[in-house]
CSV table of C-alpha atoms in Angstrom, one decimal:
chain,number,residue,atom,x,y,z
A,1,UNK,CA,93.2,82.8,118.0
A,2,UNK,CA,94.1,81.6,114.3
A,3,UNK,CA,96.7,79.2,113.7
A,4,UNK,CA,99.9,79.9,111.7
A,5,UNK,CA,99.0,79.3,107.6
A,6,UNK,CA,100.9,76.5,106.4
A,7,UNK,CA,101.6,76.5,102.5
A,8,UNK,CA,103.7,74.5,100.3
A,9,UNK,CA,106.0,76.1,97.9
A,10,UNK,CA,103.8,75.3,95.1
A,11,UNK,CA,100.7,76.7,96.8
A,12,UNK,CA,102.2,80.0,97.4
A,13,UNK,CA,103.6,80.0,93.8
A,14,UNK,CA,99.7,79.5,92.6
A,15,UNK,CA,98.8,82.5,94.8
A,16,UNK,CA,101.5,84.6,93.7
A,17,UNK,CA,100.3,83.8,89.7
A,18,UNK,CA,96.9,84.8,90.6
A,19,UNK,CA,97.3,88.5,89.7
A,20,UNK,CA,93.5,89.2,89.9
A,21,UNK,CA,93.6,88.4,93.3
A,22,UNK,CA,96.3,90.8,94.4
A,23,UNK,CA,96.0,94.2,95.8
A,24,UNK,CA,98.7,96.8,96.7
A,25,UNK,CA,98.3,99.2,99.5
A,26,UNK,CA,100.1,101.8,101.4
A,27,UNK,CA,99.7,102.8,105.0
A,28,UNK,CA,100.6,106.7,105.0
A,29,UNK,CA,99.6,109.2,107.8
A,30,UNK,CA,101.6,111.5,110.4
A,31,UNK,CA,103.5,110.1,113.1
A,32,UNK,CA,101.9,108.2,115.8
A,33,UNK,CA,98.7,107.9,114.1
A,34,UNK,CA,98.6,104.3,114.2
A,35,UNK,CA,100.5,103.0,110.9
A,36,UNK,CA,102.2,100.1,112.8
A,37,UNK,CA,99.1,99.1,115.0
A,38,UNK,CA,97.0,99.1,111.6
A,39,UNK,CA,99.7,97.2,110.0
A,40,UNK,CA,100.0,94.5,112.9
A,41,UNK,CA,96.2,94.0,113.0
A,42,UNK,CA,96.4,93.3,109.4
A,43,UNK,CA,99.4,91.0,109.8
A,44,UNK,CA,97.4,89.2,112.9
A,45,UNK,CA,94.4,89.0,110.6
A,46,UNK,CA,96.8,86.5,108.5
A,47,UNK,CA,97.9,84.4,111.0
A,48,UNK,CA,101.5,85.6,111.7
A,49,UNK,CA,101.1,87.1,115.0
A,50,UNK,CA,98.6,86.4,117.7
A,51,UNK,CA,96.0,89.1,118.6
A,52,UNK,CA,97.9,89.6,121.8
A,53,UNK,CA,100.8,90.8,120.1
A,54,UNK,CA,98.9,93.0,117.5
A,55,UNK,CA,99.6,96.7,118.4
A,56,UNK,CA,102.8,95.8,120.3
A,57,UNK,CA,104.8,93.4,117.9
A,58,UNK,CA,105.6,96.7,115.7
A,59,UNK,CA,106.3,93.7,113.1
A,60,UNK,CA,107.4,95.7,110.5
A,61,UNK,CA,110.1,97.6,112.3
A,62,UNK,CA,113.0,95.5,111.2
A,63,UNK,CA,115.7,97.7,112.0
A,64,UNK,CA,117.6,97.8,115.5
A,65,UNK,CA,117.3,101.6,115.9
A,66,UNK,CA,113.4,101.0,114.9
A,67,UNK,CA,113.0,98.8,117.5
A,68,UNK,CA,115.0,100.9,120.4
A,69,UNK,CA,113.3,104.0,119.6
A,70,UNK,CA,109.9,102.8,119.0
A,71,UNK,CA,109.5,104.6,115.7
A,72,UNK,CA,109.4,103.6,112.1
A,73,UNK,CA,112.2,104.8,110.3
A,74,UNK,CA,112.2,103.0,107.0
A,75,UNK,CA,109.4,101.4,105.0
A,76,UNK,CA,108.8,97.9,104.8
A,77,UNK,CA,106.9,95.6,102.5
A,78,UNK,CA,104.8,92.7,103.5
A,79,UNK,CA,103.0,90.0,101.4
A,80,UNK,CA,99.5,88.8,103.0
A,81,UNK,CA,97.2,86.4,101.7
A,82,UNK,CA,93.7,86.8,102.5
A,83,UNK,CA,90.9,84.6,101.1
A,84,UNK,CA,87.1,85.9,100.6
A,85,UNK,CA,84.2,84.8,99.3
A,86,UNK,CA,82.9,86.1,96.2
A,87,UNK,CA,79.3,86.7,97.6
A,88,UNK,CA,78.3,87.0,101.4
A,89,UNK,CA,75.8,84.0,101.2
A,90,UNK,CA,72.7,86.4,100.5
A,91,UNK,CA,73.8,86.9,97.0
A,92,UNK,CA,75.4,90.1,97.6
A,93,UNK,CA,78.7,90.9,96.0
A,94,UNK,CA,81.4,92.2,98.4
A,95,UNK,CA,82.6,96.0,97.6
A,96,UNK,CA,86.1,97.3,97.9
A,97,UNK,CA,85.9,101.3,99.2
A,98,UNK,CA,88.7,103.3,98.4
A,99,UNK,CA,88.9,106.1,101.2
A,100,UNK,CA,91.1,109.1,101.0
A,101,UNK,CA,91.2,111.1,103.8
């Protein structure tokens, strides 16, 4: 499992100031369609929670009533840092695919 990232304040400021690397997204779906599970998986990949916790942690359910009922009531913002190579080693550039269902 990945270790918890450890950044200095200056490193975080540098990451936040690099707006070319910032992507904003929303997870929107019907009730019980995996929004919290998907979000937990992304948070796990960022090293904030363990793979064992992902799916059960409900990391973004911060309110007591959400935790008691097991249902997300209010939206929650989360900032995640993910570094990727500009090329995959074979000279291919990665592509971001936008899907709307």
